[in-house]
mmCIF file of C-alpha atoms in Angstrom:
data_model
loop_
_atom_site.group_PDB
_atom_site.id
_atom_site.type_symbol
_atom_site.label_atom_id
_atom_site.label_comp_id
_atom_site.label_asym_id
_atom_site.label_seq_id
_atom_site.Cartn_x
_atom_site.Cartn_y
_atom_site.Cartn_z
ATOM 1 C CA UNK D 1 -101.044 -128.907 -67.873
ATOM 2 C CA UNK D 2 -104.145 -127.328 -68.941
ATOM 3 C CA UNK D 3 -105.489 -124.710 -66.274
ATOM 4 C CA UNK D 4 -108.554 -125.888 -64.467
ATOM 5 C CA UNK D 5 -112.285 -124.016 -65.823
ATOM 6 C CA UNK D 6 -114.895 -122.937 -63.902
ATOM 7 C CA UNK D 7 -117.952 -120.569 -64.730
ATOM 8 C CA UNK D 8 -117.644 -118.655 -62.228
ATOM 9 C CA UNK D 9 -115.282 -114.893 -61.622
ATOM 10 C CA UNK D 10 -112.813 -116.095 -59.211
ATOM 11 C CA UNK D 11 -113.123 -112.818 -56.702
ATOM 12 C CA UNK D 12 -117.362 -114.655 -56.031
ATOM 13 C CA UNK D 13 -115.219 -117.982 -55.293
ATOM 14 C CA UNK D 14 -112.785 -116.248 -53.186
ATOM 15 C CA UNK D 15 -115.751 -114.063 -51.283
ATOM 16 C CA UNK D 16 -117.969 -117.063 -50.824
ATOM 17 C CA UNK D 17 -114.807 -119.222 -49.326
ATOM 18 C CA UNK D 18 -114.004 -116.630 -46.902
ATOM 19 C CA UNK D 19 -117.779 -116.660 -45.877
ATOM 20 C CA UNK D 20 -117.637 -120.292 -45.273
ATOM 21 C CA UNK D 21 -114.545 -119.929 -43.259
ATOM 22 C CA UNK D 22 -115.994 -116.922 -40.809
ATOM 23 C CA UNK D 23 -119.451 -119.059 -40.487
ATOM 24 C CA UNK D 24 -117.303 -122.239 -39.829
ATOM 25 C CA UNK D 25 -115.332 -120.677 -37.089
ATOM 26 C CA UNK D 26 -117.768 -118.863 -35.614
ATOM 27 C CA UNK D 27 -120.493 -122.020 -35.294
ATOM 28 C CA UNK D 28 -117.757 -124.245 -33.626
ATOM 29 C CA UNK D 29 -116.694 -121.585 -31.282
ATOM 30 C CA UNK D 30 -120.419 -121.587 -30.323
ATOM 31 C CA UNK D 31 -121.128 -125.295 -29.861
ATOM 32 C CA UNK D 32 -117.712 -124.837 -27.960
ATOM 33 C CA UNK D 33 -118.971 -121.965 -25.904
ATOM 34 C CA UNK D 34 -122.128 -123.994 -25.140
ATOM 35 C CA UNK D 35 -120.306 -126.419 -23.934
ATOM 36 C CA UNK D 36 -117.713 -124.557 -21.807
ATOM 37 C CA UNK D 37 -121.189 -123.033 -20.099
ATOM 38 C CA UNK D 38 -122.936 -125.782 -19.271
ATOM 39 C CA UNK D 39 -125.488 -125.683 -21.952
ATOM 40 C CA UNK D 40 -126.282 -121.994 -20.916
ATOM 41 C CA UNK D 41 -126.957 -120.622 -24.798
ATOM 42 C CA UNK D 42 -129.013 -123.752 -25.505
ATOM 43 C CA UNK D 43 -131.429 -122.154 -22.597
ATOM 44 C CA UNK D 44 -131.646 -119.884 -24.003
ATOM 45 C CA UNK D 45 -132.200 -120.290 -27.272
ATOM 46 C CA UNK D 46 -135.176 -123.099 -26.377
ATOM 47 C CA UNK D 47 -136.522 -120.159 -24.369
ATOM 48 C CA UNK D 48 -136.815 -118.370 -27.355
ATOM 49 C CA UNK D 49 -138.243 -121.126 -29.421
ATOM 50 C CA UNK D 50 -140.714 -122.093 -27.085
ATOM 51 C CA UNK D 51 -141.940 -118.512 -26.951
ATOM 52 C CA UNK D 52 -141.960 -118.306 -31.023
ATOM 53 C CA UNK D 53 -143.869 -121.720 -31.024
ATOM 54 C CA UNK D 54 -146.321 -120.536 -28.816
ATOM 55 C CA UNK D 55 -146.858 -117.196 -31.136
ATOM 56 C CA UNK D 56 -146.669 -119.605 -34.217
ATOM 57 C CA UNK D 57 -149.576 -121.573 -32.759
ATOM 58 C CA UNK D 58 -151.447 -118.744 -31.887
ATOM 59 C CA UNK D 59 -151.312 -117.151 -35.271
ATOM 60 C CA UNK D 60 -151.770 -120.665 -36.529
ATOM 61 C CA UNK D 61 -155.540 -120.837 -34.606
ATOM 62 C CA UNK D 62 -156.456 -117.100 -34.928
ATOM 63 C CA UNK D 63 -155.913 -117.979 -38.627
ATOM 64 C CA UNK D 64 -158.032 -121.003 -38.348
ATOM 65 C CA UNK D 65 -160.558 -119.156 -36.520
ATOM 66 C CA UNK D 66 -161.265 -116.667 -39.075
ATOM 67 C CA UNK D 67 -163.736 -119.349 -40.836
ATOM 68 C CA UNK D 68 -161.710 -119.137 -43.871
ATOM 69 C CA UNK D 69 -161.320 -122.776 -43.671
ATOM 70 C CA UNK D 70 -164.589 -122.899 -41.947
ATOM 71 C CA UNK D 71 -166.240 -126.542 -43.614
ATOM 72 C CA UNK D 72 -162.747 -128.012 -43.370
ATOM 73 C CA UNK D 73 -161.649 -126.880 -40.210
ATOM 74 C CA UNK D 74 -165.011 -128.365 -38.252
ATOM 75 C CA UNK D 75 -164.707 -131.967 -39.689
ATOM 76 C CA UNK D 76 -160.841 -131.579 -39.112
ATOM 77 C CA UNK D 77 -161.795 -130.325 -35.416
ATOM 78 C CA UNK D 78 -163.996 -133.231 -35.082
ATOM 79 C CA UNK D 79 -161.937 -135.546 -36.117
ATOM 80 C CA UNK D 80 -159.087 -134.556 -33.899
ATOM 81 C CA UNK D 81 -161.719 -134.538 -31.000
ATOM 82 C CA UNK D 82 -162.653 -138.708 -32.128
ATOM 83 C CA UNK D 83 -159.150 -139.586 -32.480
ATOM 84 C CA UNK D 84 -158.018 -137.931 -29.336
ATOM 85 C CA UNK D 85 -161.416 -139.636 -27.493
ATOM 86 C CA UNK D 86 -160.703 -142.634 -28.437
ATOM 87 C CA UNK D 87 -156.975 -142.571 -27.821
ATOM 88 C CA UNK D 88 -158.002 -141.446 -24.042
ATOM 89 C CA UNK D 89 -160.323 -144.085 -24.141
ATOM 90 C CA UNK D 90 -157.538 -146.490 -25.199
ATOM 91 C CA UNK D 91 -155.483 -145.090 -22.812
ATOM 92 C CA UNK D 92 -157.424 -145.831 -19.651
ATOM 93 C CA UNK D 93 -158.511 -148.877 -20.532
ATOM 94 C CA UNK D 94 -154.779 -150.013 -20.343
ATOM 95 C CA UNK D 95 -154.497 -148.108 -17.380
ATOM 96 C CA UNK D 96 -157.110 -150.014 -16.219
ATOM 97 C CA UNK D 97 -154.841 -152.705 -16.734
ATOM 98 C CA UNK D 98 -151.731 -151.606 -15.571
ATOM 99 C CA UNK D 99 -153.943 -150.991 -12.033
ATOM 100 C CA UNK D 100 -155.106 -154.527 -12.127
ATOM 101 C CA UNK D 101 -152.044 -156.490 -12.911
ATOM 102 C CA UNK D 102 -150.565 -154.006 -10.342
ATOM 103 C CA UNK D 103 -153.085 -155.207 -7.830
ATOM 104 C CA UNK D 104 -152.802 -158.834 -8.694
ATOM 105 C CA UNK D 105 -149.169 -158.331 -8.119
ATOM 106 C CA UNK D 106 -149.520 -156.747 -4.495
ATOM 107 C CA UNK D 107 -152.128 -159.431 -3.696
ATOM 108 C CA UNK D 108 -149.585 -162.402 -4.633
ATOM 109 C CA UNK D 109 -146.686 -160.773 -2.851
ATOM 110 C CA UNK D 110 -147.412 -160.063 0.911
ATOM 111 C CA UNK D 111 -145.227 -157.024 1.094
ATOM 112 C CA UNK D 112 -143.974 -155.003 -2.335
ATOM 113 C CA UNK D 113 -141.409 -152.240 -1.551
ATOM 114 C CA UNK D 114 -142.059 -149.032 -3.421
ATOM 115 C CA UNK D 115 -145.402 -148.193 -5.654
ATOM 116 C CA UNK D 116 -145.884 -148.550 -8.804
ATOM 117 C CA UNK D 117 -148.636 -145.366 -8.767
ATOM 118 C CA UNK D 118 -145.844 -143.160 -7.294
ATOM 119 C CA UNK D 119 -147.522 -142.541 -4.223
ATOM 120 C CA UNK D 120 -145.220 -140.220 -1.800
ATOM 121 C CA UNK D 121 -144.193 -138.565 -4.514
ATOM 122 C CA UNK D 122 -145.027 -135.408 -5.729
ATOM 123 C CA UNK D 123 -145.200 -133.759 -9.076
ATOM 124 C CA UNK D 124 -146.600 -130.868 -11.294
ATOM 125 C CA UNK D 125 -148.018 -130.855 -14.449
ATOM 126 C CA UNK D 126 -146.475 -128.742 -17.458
ATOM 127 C CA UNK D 127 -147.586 -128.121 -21.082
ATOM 128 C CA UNK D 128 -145.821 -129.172 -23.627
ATOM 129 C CA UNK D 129 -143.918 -126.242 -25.357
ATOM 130 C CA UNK D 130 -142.986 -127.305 -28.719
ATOM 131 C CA UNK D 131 -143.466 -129.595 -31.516
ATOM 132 C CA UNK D 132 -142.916 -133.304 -30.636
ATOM 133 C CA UNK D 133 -142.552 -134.227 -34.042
ATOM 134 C CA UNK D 134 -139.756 -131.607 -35.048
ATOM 135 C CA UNK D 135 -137.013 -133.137 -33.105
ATOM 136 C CA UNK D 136 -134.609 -135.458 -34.423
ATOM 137 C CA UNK D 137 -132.912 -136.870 -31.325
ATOM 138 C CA UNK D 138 -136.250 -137.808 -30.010
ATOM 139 C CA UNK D 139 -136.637 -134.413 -27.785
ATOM 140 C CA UNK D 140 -139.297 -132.204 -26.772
ATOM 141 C CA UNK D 141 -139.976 -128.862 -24.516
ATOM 142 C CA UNK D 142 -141.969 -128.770 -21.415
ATOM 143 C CA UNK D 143 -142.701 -125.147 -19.697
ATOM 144 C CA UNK D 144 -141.722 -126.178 -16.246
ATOM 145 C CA UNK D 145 -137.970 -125.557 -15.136
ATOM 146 C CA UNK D 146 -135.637 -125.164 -12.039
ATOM 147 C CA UNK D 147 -138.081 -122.438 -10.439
ATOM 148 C CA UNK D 148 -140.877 -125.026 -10.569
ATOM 149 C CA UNK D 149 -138.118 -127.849 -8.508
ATOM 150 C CA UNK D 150 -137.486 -129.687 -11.608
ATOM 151 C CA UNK D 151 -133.991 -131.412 -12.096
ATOM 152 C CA UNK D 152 -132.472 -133.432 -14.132
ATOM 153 C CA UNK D 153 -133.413 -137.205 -14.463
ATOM 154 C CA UNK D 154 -136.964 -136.521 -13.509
ATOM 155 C CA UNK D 155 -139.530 -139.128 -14.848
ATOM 156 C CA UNK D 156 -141.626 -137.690 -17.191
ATOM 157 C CA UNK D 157 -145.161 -139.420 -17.456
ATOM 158 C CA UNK D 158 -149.007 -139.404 -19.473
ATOM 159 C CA UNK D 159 -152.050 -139.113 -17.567
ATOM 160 C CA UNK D 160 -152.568 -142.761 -17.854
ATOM 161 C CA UNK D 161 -149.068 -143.253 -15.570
ATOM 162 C CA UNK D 162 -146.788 -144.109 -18.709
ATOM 163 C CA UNK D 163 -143.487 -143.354 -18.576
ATOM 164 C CA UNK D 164 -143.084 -140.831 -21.919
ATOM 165 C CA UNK D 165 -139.064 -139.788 -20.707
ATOM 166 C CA UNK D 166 -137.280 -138.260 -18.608
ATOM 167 C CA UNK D 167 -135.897 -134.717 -17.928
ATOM 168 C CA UNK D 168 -132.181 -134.380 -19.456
ATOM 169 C CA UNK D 169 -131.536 -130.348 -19.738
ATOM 170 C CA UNK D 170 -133.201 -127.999 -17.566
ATOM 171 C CA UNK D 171 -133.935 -124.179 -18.106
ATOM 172 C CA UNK D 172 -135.433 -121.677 -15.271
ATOM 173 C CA UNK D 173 -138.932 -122.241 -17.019
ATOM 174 C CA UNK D 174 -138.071 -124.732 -20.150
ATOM 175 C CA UNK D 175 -137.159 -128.502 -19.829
ATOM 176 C CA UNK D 176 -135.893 -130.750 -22.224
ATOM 177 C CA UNK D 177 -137.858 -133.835 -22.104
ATOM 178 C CA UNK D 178 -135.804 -137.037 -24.116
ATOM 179 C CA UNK D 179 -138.357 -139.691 -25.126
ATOM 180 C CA UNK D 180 -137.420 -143.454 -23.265
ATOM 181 C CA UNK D 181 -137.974 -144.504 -26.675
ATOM 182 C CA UNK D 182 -136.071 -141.911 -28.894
ATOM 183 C CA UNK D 183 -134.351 -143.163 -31.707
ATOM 184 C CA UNK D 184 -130.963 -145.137 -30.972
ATOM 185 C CA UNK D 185 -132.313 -145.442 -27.158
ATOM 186 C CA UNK D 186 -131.974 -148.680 -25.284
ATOM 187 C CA UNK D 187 -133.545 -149.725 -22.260
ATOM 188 C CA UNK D 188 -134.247 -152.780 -19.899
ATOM 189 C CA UNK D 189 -137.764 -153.359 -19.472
ATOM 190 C CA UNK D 190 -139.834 -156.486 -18.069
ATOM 191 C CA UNK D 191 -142.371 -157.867 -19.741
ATOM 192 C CA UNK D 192 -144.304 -161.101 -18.356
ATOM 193 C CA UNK D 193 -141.226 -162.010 -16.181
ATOM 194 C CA UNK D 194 -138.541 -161.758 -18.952
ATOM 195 C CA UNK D 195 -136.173 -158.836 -18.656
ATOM 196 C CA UNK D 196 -134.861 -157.741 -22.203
ATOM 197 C CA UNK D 197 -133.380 -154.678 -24.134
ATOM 198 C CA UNK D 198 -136.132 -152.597 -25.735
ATOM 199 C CA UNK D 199 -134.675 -150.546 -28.528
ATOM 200 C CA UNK D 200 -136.343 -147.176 -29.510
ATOM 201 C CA UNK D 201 -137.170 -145.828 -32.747
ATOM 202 C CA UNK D 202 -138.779 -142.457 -31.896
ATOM 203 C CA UNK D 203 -142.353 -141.295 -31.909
ATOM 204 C CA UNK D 204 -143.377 -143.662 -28.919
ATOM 205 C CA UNK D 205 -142.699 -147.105 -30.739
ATOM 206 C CA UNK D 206 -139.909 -149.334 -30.198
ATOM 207 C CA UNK D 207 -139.034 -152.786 -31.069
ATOM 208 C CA UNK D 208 -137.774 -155.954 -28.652
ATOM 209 C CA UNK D 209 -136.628 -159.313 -29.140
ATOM 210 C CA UNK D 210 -138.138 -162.208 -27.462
ATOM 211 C CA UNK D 211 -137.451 -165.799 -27.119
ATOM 212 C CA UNK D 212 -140.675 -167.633 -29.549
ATOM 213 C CA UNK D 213 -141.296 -169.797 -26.730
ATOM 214 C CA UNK D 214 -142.372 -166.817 -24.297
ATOM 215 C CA UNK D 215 -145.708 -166.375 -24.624
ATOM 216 C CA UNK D 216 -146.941 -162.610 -25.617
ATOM 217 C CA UNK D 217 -149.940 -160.981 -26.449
ATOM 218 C CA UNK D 218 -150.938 -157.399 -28.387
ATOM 219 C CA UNK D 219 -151.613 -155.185 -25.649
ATOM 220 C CA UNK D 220 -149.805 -157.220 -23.049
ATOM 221 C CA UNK D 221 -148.001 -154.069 -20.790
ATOM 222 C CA UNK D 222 -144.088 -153.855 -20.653
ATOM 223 C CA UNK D 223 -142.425 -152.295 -17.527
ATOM 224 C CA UNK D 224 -139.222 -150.771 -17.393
ATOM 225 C CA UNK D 225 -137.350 -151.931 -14.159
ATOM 226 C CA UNK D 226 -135.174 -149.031 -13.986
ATOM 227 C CA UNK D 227 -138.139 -146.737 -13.751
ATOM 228 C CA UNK D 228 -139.409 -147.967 -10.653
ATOM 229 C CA UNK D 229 -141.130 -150.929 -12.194
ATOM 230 C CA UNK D 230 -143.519 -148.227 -14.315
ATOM 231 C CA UNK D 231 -145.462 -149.301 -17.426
ATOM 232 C CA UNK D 232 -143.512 -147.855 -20.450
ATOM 233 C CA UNK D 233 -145.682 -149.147 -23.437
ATOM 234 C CA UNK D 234 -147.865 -151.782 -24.378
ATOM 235 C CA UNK D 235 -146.924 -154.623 -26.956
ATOM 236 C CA UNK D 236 -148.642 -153.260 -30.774
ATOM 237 C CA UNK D 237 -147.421 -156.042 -33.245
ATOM 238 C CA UNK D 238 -145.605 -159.419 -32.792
ATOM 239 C CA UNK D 239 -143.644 -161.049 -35.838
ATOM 240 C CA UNK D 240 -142.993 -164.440 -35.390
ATOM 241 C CA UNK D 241 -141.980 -167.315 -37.460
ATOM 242 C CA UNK D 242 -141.478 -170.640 -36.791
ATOM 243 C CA UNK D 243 -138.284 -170.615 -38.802
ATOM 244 C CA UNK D 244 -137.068 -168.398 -36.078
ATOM 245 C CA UNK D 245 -135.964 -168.866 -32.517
ATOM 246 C CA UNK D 246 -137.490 -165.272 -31.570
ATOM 247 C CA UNK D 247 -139.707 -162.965 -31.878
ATOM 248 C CA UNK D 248 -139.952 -159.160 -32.976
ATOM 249 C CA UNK D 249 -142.096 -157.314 -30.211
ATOM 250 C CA UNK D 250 -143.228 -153.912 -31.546
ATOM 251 C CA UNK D 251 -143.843 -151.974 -28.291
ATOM 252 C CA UNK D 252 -146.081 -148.395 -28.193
ATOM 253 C CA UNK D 253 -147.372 -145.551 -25.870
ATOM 254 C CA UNK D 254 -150.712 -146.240 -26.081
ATOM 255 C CA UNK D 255 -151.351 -142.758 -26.399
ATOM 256 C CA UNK D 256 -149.997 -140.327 -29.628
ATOM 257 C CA UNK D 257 -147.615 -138.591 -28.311
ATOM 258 C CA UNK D 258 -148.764 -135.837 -31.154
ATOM 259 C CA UNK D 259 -151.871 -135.454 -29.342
ATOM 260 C CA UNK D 260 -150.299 -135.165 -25.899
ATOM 261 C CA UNK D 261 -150.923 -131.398 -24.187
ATOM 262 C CA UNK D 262 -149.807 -131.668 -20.706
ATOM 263 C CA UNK D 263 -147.255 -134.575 -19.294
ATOM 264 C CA UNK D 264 -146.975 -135.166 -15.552
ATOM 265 C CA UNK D 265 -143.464 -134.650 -14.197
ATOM 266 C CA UNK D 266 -141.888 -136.510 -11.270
ATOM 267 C CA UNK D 267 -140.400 -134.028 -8.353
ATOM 268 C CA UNK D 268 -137.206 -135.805 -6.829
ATOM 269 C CA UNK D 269 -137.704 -135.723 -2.929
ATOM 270 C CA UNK Y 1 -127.159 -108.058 -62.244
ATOM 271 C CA UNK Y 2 -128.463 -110.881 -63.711
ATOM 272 C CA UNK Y 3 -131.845 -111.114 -64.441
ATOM 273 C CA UNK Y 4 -131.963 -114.401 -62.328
ATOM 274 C CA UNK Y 5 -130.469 -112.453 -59.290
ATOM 275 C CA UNK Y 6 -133.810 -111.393 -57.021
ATOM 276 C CA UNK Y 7 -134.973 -115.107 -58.506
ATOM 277 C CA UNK Y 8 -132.338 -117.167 -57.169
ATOM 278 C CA UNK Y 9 -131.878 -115.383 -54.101
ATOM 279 C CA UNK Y 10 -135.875 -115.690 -53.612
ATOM 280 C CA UNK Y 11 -135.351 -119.119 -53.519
ATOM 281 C CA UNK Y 12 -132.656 -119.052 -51.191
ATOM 282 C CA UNK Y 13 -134.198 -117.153 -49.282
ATOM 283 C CA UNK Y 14 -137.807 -119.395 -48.990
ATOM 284 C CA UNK Y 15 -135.489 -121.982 -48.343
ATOM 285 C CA UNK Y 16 -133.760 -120.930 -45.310
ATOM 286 C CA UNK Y 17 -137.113 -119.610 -43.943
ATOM 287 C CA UNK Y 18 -138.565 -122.893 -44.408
ATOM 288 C CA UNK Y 19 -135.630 -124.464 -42.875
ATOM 289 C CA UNK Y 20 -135.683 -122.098 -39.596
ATOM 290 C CA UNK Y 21 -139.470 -122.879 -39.396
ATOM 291 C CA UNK Y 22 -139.338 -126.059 -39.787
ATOM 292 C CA UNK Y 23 -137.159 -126.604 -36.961
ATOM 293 C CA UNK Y 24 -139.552 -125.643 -34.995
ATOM 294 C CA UNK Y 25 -142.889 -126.770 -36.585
ATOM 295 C CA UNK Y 26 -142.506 -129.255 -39.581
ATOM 296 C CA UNK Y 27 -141.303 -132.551 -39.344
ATOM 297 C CA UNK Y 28 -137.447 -133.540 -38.662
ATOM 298 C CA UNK Y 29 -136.394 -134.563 -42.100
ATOM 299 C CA UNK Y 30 -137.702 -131.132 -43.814
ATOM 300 C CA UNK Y 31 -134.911 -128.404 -42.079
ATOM 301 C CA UNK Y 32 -132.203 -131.079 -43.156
ATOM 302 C CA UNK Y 33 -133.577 -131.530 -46.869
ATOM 303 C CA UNK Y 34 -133.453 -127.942 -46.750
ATOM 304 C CA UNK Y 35 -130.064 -127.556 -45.861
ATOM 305 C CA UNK Y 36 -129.023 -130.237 -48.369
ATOM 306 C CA UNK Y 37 -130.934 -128.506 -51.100
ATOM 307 C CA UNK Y 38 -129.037 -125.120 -50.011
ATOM 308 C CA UNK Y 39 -125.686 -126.521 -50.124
ATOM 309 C CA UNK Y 40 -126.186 -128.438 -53.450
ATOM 310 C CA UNK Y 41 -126.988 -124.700 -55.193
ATOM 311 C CA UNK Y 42 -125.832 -121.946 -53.167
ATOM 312 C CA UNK Y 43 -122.449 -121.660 -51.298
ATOM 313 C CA UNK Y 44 -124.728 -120.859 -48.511
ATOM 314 C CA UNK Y 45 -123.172 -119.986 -45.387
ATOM 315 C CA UNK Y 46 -126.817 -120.588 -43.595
ATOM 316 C CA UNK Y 47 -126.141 -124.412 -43.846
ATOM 317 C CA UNK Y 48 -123.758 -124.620 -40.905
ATOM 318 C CA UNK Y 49 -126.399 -122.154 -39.013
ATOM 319 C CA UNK Y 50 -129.572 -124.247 -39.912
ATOM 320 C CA UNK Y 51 -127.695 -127.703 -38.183
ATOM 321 C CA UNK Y 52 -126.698 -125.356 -35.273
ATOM 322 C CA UNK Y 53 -130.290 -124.006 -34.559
ATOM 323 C CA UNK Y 54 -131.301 -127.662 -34.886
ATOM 324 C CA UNK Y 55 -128.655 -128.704 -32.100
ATOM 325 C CA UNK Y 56 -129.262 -126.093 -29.841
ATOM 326 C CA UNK Y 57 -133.239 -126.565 -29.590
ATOM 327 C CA UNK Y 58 -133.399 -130.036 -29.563
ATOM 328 C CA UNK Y 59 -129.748 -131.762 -28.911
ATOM 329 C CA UNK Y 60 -130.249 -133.075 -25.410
ATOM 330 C CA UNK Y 61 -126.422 -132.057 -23.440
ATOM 331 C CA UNK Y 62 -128.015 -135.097 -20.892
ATOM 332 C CA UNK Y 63 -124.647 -136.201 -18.743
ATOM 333 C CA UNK Y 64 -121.449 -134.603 -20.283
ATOM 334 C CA UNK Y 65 -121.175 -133.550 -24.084
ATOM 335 C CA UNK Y 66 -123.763 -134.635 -27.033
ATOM 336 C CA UNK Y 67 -122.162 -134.570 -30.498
ATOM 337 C CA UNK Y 68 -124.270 -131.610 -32.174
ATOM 338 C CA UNK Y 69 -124.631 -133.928 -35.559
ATOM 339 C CA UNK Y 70 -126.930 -131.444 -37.677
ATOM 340 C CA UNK Y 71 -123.585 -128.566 -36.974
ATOM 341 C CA UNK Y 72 -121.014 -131.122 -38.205
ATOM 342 C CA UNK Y 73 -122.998 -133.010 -41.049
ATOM 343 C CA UNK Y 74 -124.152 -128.411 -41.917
ATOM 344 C CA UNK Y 75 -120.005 -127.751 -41.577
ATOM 345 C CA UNK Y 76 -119.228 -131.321 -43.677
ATOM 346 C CA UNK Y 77 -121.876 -130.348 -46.471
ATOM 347 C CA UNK Y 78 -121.110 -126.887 -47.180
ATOM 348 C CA UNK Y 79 -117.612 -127.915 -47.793
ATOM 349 C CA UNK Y 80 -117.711 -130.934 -49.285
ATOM 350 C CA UNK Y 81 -119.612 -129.628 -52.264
ATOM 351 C CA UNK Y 82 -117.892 -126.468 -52.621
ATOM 352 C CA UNK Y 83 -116.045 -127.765 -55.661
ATOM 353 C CA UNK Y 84 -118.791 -129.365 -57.255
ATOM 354 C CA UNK Y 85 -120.867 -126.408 -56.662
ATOM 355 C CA UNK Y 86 -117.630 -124.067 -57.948
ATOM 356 C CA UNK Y 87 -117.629 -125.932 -61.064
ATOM 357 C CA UNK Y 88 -120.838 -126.189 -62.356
ATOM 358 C CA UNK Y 89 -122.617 -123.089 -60.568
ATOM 359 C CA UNK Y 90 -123.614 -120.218 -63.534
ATOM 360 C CA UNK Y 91 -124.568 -116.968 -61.779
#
C-alpha cells in the first residue's frame, strides 16, 4: 500500500494536533464550568465586554470628532438625527394608537382587570450596553443588574410601551436582554381578536400566519397575551393570495432597534 | 523561516482580531466567517476560542442550559478540516 503524502514535516502536524486537543479540552471544561456556576464566567465576561464596548465607542466618537471626517460626518450626523426623528415620530404616532384602541377597549368593557400602561408598576431605565446587531441568538446588554432590583423574566420595553424582550441572565450591573422576536422565537400574540403563533426572525421583525378571511391592515397593532396584553409590534407587510387559504403577516417594532439608547425595564413587585 | 512566515501569520493574526472585534461591534455573520476562514488555512486553535467568546457574551443561559452553538460548530470546524488542511497546507 503506498504510504499516504502530505506537504507538511510531520513533528508541525503532531504540534498543531496536540494544540487542538489542549484548546478542545480546555473550552469544554469552560462551557462546563459555566454551567456548573450558574452562568457566573458569562458575568463576567459581558462585564468586560460591555466595558470594552463602551471604550470602543468612545474612541469610535473622539475619532469622529477630530473633523477628519468632518463633511461626511455632519450629513451622516444629520441623517441619523432625520431617521431617528422620524422613527420617534413613527413611534408615537402608534403609540398614539395603542392608547386609543386601549381606551376604546376600557370604554366597551365596564371593568378590565390589569393595565395595559403598566400602571402600579415600577421600573428604571438602563442604557443599552452593547451592539444590538452583533448577537446571533437575538441578545443584547443593558447596564442595569441585580443591585438595581432587576430579575429574571423582567419585561423589557421602548419608550413608546413596546414590548422589545425580556430579561433572561442577570449580572450585578449587566443584563441580558433576549429580543421577543429573536430568531427561532415563538410567541402567542392577539391581533384583532385572533390569537396566533408569531414566529421571530431577529432584528425586531417577525412573521405570522393568518386565516385570508381575517381582515388586517399595515400598521394594525399586535398584542402579545402573555405579556400582559402589551403591544409587541405593528403589522409591516401582508402577502396574500387568493390561491391561498392564509396570509403571511410580517410584524415590526416600529422603532429600529439599532437606533434604540435607553429601554425601560419592568421591576417585578 | 519562510519568507511567507510574518505574512501568513499577519493574516492570521488580522483575522482573529477582526473576529474578537467583531463580536462585539460588527455584525453576527462576520466573527463566524472569520472563524471559517481561520480553520480553512490555519490549524488555528483560536477557532474553538472565537465560538466560545461568542457564547459567553451573547448565549442567553435563560431557564436551565443553552447549547453554546458557535463553541461546538468552533470545536466541529477545527477538526473536521484538519485533514484537508494537513494535506494541502505548504508552510
Amino acid at each position: 500500500m503506498k504510504p499516504s503524502f502530505s506537504y507538511r514535516p510531520p513533528h508541525a502536524r503532531r504540534s498543531g494536533r496536540r494544540s487542538l486537543i489542549t484548546v478542545t479540552f480546555f473550552v469544554i471544561l469552560v462551557v462546563l464550568a459555566d454551567w456548573a456556576l450558574g452562568g457566573a464566567i458569562r458575568v463576567q465576561v459581558r462585564s468586560l465586554s460591555a466595558t470594552v464596548t463602551q471604550w470602543g465607542l468612545a474612541i469610535g466618537d473622539s475619532i469622529v470628532n477630530t473633523g477628519f471626517f468632518s463633511s461626511r460626518r455632519a450629513e451622516a450626523r444629520k441623517n441619523q438625527i432625520l431617521t431617528e426623528k422620524v422613527a420617534q415620530c413613527e413611534e408615537r404616532a402608534v403609540g398614539y394608537d395603542v392608547l386609543k384602541t386601549e381606551n376604546d377597549e376600557l370604554r366597551a368593557m365596564l371593568r378590565v382587570v390589569g393595565s395595559v400602561s403598566g400602571e402600579g408598576q415600577g421600573g428604571i431605565t438602563a442604557p443599552i450596553a452593547s451592539s444590538i446587531r452583533s448577537s446571533p441568538y437575538g441578545t443584547f446588554l443593558v447596564g442595569a443588574g441585580a443591585a438595581d432590583g432587576i430579575a429574571k423574566g423582567a419585561l423589557v420595553l421602548t419608550g413608546g410601551g413596546f414590548v422589545v424582550g425580556t430579561i433572561t441572565d442577570v449580572g450585578t450591573h449587566i443584563s441580558t436582554v433576549t429580543e421577543i422576536f429573536a430568531p427561532g422565537a415563538t410567541i402567542d400574540a392577539a391581533i384583532n381578536s385572533a390569537t396566533v403563533p408569531v414566529f421571530g426572525y431577529g432584528g425586531g421583525n417577525a412573521r405570522m400566519k393568518l386565516p385570508r378571511s381575517l381582515f388586517v391592515e399595515t400598521d394594525d397593532i399586535v398584542f402579545a397575551p402573555g405579556f400582559e396584553q402589551r403591544a409587541i409590534g405593528v403589522v409591516g407587510a401582508i402577502a396574500s393570495s387568493s390561491a391561498n387559504a392564509s396570509q403571511d403577516v410580517y410584524v415590526h417594532l416600529p422603532v429600529n432597534l439599532g437606533s434604540l439608547r435607553y429601554v425601560y425595564i419592568l421591576l417585578s413587585e | 523561516m519562510s519568507i511567507f512566515f510574518f505574512q501568513s501569520n499577519g493574516v492570521r493574526l488580522l483575522l482573529i482580531l477582526l473576529g474578537v472585534v467583531g463580536t462585539l461591534f460588527a455584525p453576527w455573520w462576520v466573527s463566524p466567517l472569520c472563524m471559517i476562514l481561520l480553520s480553512l488555512r490555519y490549524p488555528a486553535w483560536e477557532v474553538p476560542f472565537l465560538g466560545l467568546l461568542i457564547d459567553l457574551v451573547w448565549l442567553s443561559g435563560g431557564s436551565g442550559f443553552s447549547v453554546p452553538l458557535f463553541t461546538i460548530v468552533g470545536v466541529c470546524m477545527v477538526w473536521i478540516l484538519a485533514p484537508l488542511r494537513e494535506q494541502f497546507l505548504i508552510r
